[in-house]
Coordinates of N, CA, C and O in Angstrom, one line a residue:
M24 N 0.9 -1.2 -0.1 CA 0.1 -0.1 0.0 C 0.9 1.0 0.1 O 0.4 2.3 -0.4
G25 N 2.0 1.2 0.5 CA 3.1 2.1 0.7 C 3.2 2.5 -0.7 O 3.5 4.1 -0.8
R26 N 3.6 2.1 -1.7 CA 3.5 2.1 -3.1 C 3.1 2.9 -3.7 O 3.0 3.8 -4.3
M27 N 1.6 3.2 -3.3 CA 0.5 3.7 -4.3 C 1.0 5.1 -3.5 O 0.9 6.0 -4.7
F28 N 1.6 5.3 -2.4 CA 1.7 7.3 -2.1 C 2.9 7.1 -3.0 O 3.2 8.2 -3.0
R29 N 4.2 6.6 -3.0 CA 5.0 6.5 -4.1 C 4.3 7.5 -5.4 O 5.1 8.1 -6.3
V30 N 4.0 6.7 -5.6 CA 3.1 6.7 -7.2 C 2.7 8.2 -7.2 O 2.3 9.1 -7.9
L31 N 1.7 8.1 -6.1 CA 1.0 9.6 -6.0 C 2.1 10.7 -6.1 O 1.8 12.3 -6.6
G32 N 3.2 10.3 -5.3 CA 4.2 11.5 -5.1 C 4.9 11.7 -6.5 O 5.5 13.0 -7.0
F33 N 5.0 10.9 -7.4 CA 5.7 10.6 -8.9 C 4.7 11.8 -9.3 O 4.7 12.7 -10.3
F34 N 3.5 11.7 -9.5 CA 2.3 12.1 -10.2 C 2.0 13.8 -10.1 O 2.3 14.5 -10.8
T35 N 2.5 14.1 -8.7 CA 2.2 15.0 -8.2 C 3.8 15.8 -8.6 O 3.4 17.3 -8.5
L36 N 4.7 14.8 -8.8 CA 6.1 15.7 -9.3 C 5.6 16.3 -10.5 O 6.3 17.5 -10.7
A37 N 5.5 15.6 -11.1 CA 4.9 15.6 -12.3 C 4.2 17.1 -12.9 O 4.8 17.9 -13.9
I38 N 3.5 17.1 -12.2 CA 2.6 17.9 -12.2 C 2.9 19.3 -11.6 O 2.8 20.4 -12.7
G39 N 4.0 19.4 -10.8 CA 4.5 20.5 -10.2 C 5.6 20.7 -11.2 O 5.8 22.3 -11.2
L40 N 6.2 19.8 -11.6 CA 7.5 20.5 -12.5 C 6.6 21.2 -13.7 O 6.9 22.1 -14.6
M41 N 5.2 20.7 -14.3 CA 4.8 21.4 -15.5 C 4.2 22.5 -15.2 O 4.3 23.4 -15.9
A42 N 3.7 22.5 -14.0 CA 3.1 24.0 -13.3 C 4.1 25.3 -13.4 O 4.6 26.1 -13.8
F43 N 5.7 24.7 -12.5 CA 7.0 25.5 -12.7 C 7.2 26.0 -14.1 O 7.6 26.9 -14.5
A44 N 7.5 24.9 -15.4 CA 7.5 25.2 -16.4 C 6.8 26.3 -17.3 O 6.8 27.1 -18.2
G45 N 5.5 26.2 -16.8 CA 4.5 27.1 -17.2 C 4.2 28.5 -16.3 O 3.7 29.5 -16.4
G46 N 4.9 28.5 -15.4 CA 5.0 29.8 -14.8 C 4.1 30.1 -13.5 O 4.4 31.2 -12.9
L47 N 3.4 29.2 -12.9 CA 2.7 28.9 -12.2 C 3.3 28.6 -11.2 O 3.5 27.7 -10.3
V48 N 4.5 29.3 -10.3 CA 5.3 29.1 -9.1 C 4.4 28.7 -7.8 O 4.8 27.8 -7.2
E49 N 3.2 29.7 -7.7 CA 2.4 28.8 -6.2 C 2.4 27.8 -6.7 O 2.0 26.8 -5.7
M50 N 1.3 27.3 -7.2 CA 0.8 26.0 -7.9 C 2.0 24.8 -7.8 O 1.7 23.7 -7.4
A51 N 2.9 25.2 -8.4 CA 4.4 24.4 -8.2 C 4.9 23.9 -7.1 O 4.9 23.1 -6.9
F52 N 4.5 24.9 -6.4 CA 5.4 25.1 -4.6 C 4.4 23.9 -3.9 O 4.9 22.8 -3.3
L53 N 3.0 24.3 -4.0 CA 2.0 23.2 -3.6 C 2.3 21.8 -4.1 O 2.2 20.8 -3.0
F54 N 2.3 21.7 -5.0 CA 2.6 20.3 -5.6 C 4.0 19.4 -5.3 O 4.0 18.7 -5.3
F55 N 5.0 20.9 -5.3 CA 6.0 20.0 -4.4 C 5.9 19.5 -2.9 O 6.4 18.3 -2.8
L56 N 5.4 20.4 -2.2 CA 5.1 19.9 -1.1 C 4.4 18.7 -0.9 O 4.5 17.6 -0.1
Q57 N 3.2 18.2 -1.6 CA 2.2 17.5 -1.8 C 3.0 16.0 -2.3 O 3.4 14.7 -1.7
T58 N 4.1 16.3 -3.3 CA 4.9 15.5 -3.6 C 6.0 14.8 -2.2 O 6.3 13.3 -2.1
A59 N 6.4 15.7 -1.3 CA 7.5 14.9 -0.6 C 6.6 14.6 0.7 O 7.1 13.6 1.1
F60 N 5.2 15.0 1.0 CA 4.1 14.3 1.9 C 3.9 13.1 1.4 O 4.3 11.7 2.1
F61 N 4.0 12.4 0.3 CA 3.2 11.4 -0.3 C 4.7 10.4 -0.6 O 4.7 9.2 0.2
V62 N 5.4 11.0 -0.6 CA 7.2 10.1 -0.5 C 7.2 9.9 0.8 O 7.6 8.4 0.9
I63 N 7.4 10.9 1.3 CA 7.6 10.2 3.1 C 6.6 9.3 3.7 O 6.9 8.0 4.3
L64 N 5.6 9.8 3.6 CA 4.4 8.5 3.8 C 4.9 7.0 3.0 O 4.0 6.1 3.5
G65 N 4.6 7.3 1.9 CA 5.0 6.1 0.8 C 6.5 4.8 1.8 O 6.0 3.9 1.3
Y66 N 7.3 5.9 2.1 CA 8.1 4.7 2.7 C 8.1 4.3 4.3 O 9.0 3.7 4.7
M67 N 7.2 4.9 4.9 CA 6.7 4.5 6.2 C 6.4 3.2 6.5 O 5.4 2.6 5.3
K68 N 6.4 2.2 7.1 CA 5.8 1.2 7.2 C 4.2 1.2 8.2 O 4.3 0.6 9.2
F69 N 3.4 1.8 7.4 CA 2.0 1.7 8.3 C 1.0 0.4 7.9 O 1.1 -0.2 6.9
T70 N 0.1 0.1 8.3 CA -1.0 -0.6 8.3 C -1.6 0.1 6.9 O -1.3 1.0 6.6
E71 N -2.1 -1.2 6.2 CA -3.5 -0.6 5.1 C -4.2 0.6 5.7 O -4.6 1.0 4.9
R72 N -4.9 -0.2 7.0 CA -6.4 0.6 7.4 C -5.4 1.7 7.7 O -6.1 2.9 7.4
T73 N -4.4 2.5 8.0 CA -3.8 3.6 8.3 C -3.1 4.5 6.6 O -3.4 5.7 6.9
Y74 N -3.2 3.8 5.9 CA -2.7 4.2 4.5 C -4.7 4.9 4.2 O -4.2 6.0 3.8
I75 N -5.3 4.0 4.3 CA -6.7 4.1 3.8 C -6.7 5.7 4.6 O -7.7 6.4 4.0
L76 N -6.7 5.4 5.6 CA -7.4 6.7 6.5 C -6.4 8.2 6.4 O -7.6 9.3 6.2
L77 N -5.4 7.7 6.0 CA -4.7 9.3 5.4 C -4.9 9.7 4.3 O -5.1 11.0 4.0
F78 N -5.3 8.6 3.7 CA -5.6 9.0 2.1 C -7.1 10.1 2.0 O -7.1 10.9 1.6
W79 N -7.8 8.9 3.1 CA -9.5 9.9 3.4 C -9.1 11.3 3.8 O -10.3 12.4 3.4
A80 N -8.4 11.7 4.9 CA -8.1 12.6 5.4 C -7.7 13.9 4.2 O -8.2 15.0 4.7
Y81 N -6.6 13.1 3.9 CA -6.3 14.2 2.6 C -7.1 14.7 2.0 O -7.2 16.0 1.2
M82 N -8.0 14.2 1.3 CA -9.1 13.8 0.4 C -10.2 14.9 0.9 O -10.5 15.9 0.0
I83 N -10.6 14.9 2.3 CA -11.3 16.0 2.8 C -10.4 16.9 2.7 O -10.9 18.3 2.9
V84 N -9.1 17.1 3.5 CA -8.7 18.3 3.3 C -8.3 19.3 2.3 O -8.9 20.3 1.8
T85 N -8.2 18.4 1.0 CA -7.9 18.8 -0.1 C -9.4 19.5 -0.7 O -9.2 20.7 -1.1
F86 N -10.2 18.8 -0.7 CA -11.7 19.0 -1.3 C -12.4 20.2 -0.6 O -13.0 21.2 -1.3
T87 N -12.3 20.0 0.6 CA -12.4 21.5 1.4 C -12.0 22.8 1.0 O -12.4 23.7 1.0
G88 N -10.2 22.9 1.1 CA -9.7 23.8 0.3 C -9.7 24.6 -0.6 O -10.3 25.6 -1.2
F89 N -10.1 23.5 -1.4 CA -10.3 23.6 -3.0 C -12.0 24.3 -3.0 O -12.2 25.5 -4.0
S90 N -12.7 23.9 -2.4 CA -14.4 24.4 -2.6 C -14.2 25.7 -1.6 O -14.8 26.9 -2.3
Y91 N -13.2 26.0 -0.8 CA -13.4 27.5 0.2 C -12.7 28.2 -1.0 O -12.8 29.6 -1.1
W92 N -11.5 27.7 -1.7 CA -10.6 28.7 -2.7 C -11.6 29.1 -3.8 O -11.5 30.3 -3.8
T93 N -12.2 28.3 -4.6 CA -13.0 28.4 -5.5 C -14.3 29.6 -4.9 O -15.0 30.2 -5.9
V94 N -14.8 29.3 -4.2 CA -15.8 29.8 -3.8 C -16.1 31.5 -3.0 O -16.1 32.4 -3.4
F95 N -14.9 31.5 -2.4 CA -14.5 32.4 -1.4 C -13.9 33.8 -1.5 O -13.4 34.9 -1.4
V96 N -12.4 32.9 -2.6 CA -11.3 33.5 -3.1 C -11.1 34.0 -4.3 O -10.6 35.2 -4.4
M97 N -11.6 33.3 -5.3 CA -11.3 33.4 -7.0 C -12.5 34.7 -6.8 O -13.8 34.4 -6.6
D98 N -12.1 35.5 -8.2 CA -13.0 36.6 -8.7 C -13.5 35.6 -9.7 O -13.0 35.3 -10.9
M99 N -14.9 35.8 -9.3 CA -15.9 35.2 -10.5 C -16.5 36.1 -11.4 O -17.0 37.3 -10.8
P100 N -16.2 35.5 -12.9 CA -16.5 36.9 -13.7 C -18.1 36.8 -13.9 O -18.9 35.4 -13.9
V101 N -18.9 37.7 -14.0 CA -20.2 38.0 -14.2 C -20.4 38.0 -15.6 O -20.1 38.8 -16.2

């Protein structure tokens, strides 16, 4: 199960590099932090249940933050 988090780290690294190449420095930094988080978790020897709970917690935090940002922070064109 830890291998799944290393794969997530690989994909977030790829997205971060593409964002950095596109000039989106803030987004790239966010994805580089996620890469470090996923790779570190991938090498820890947790049980499968712990990995699943960590992933659910990550998804809840991510979707809550994304929803807050898109509704209250972004300028919506009218």
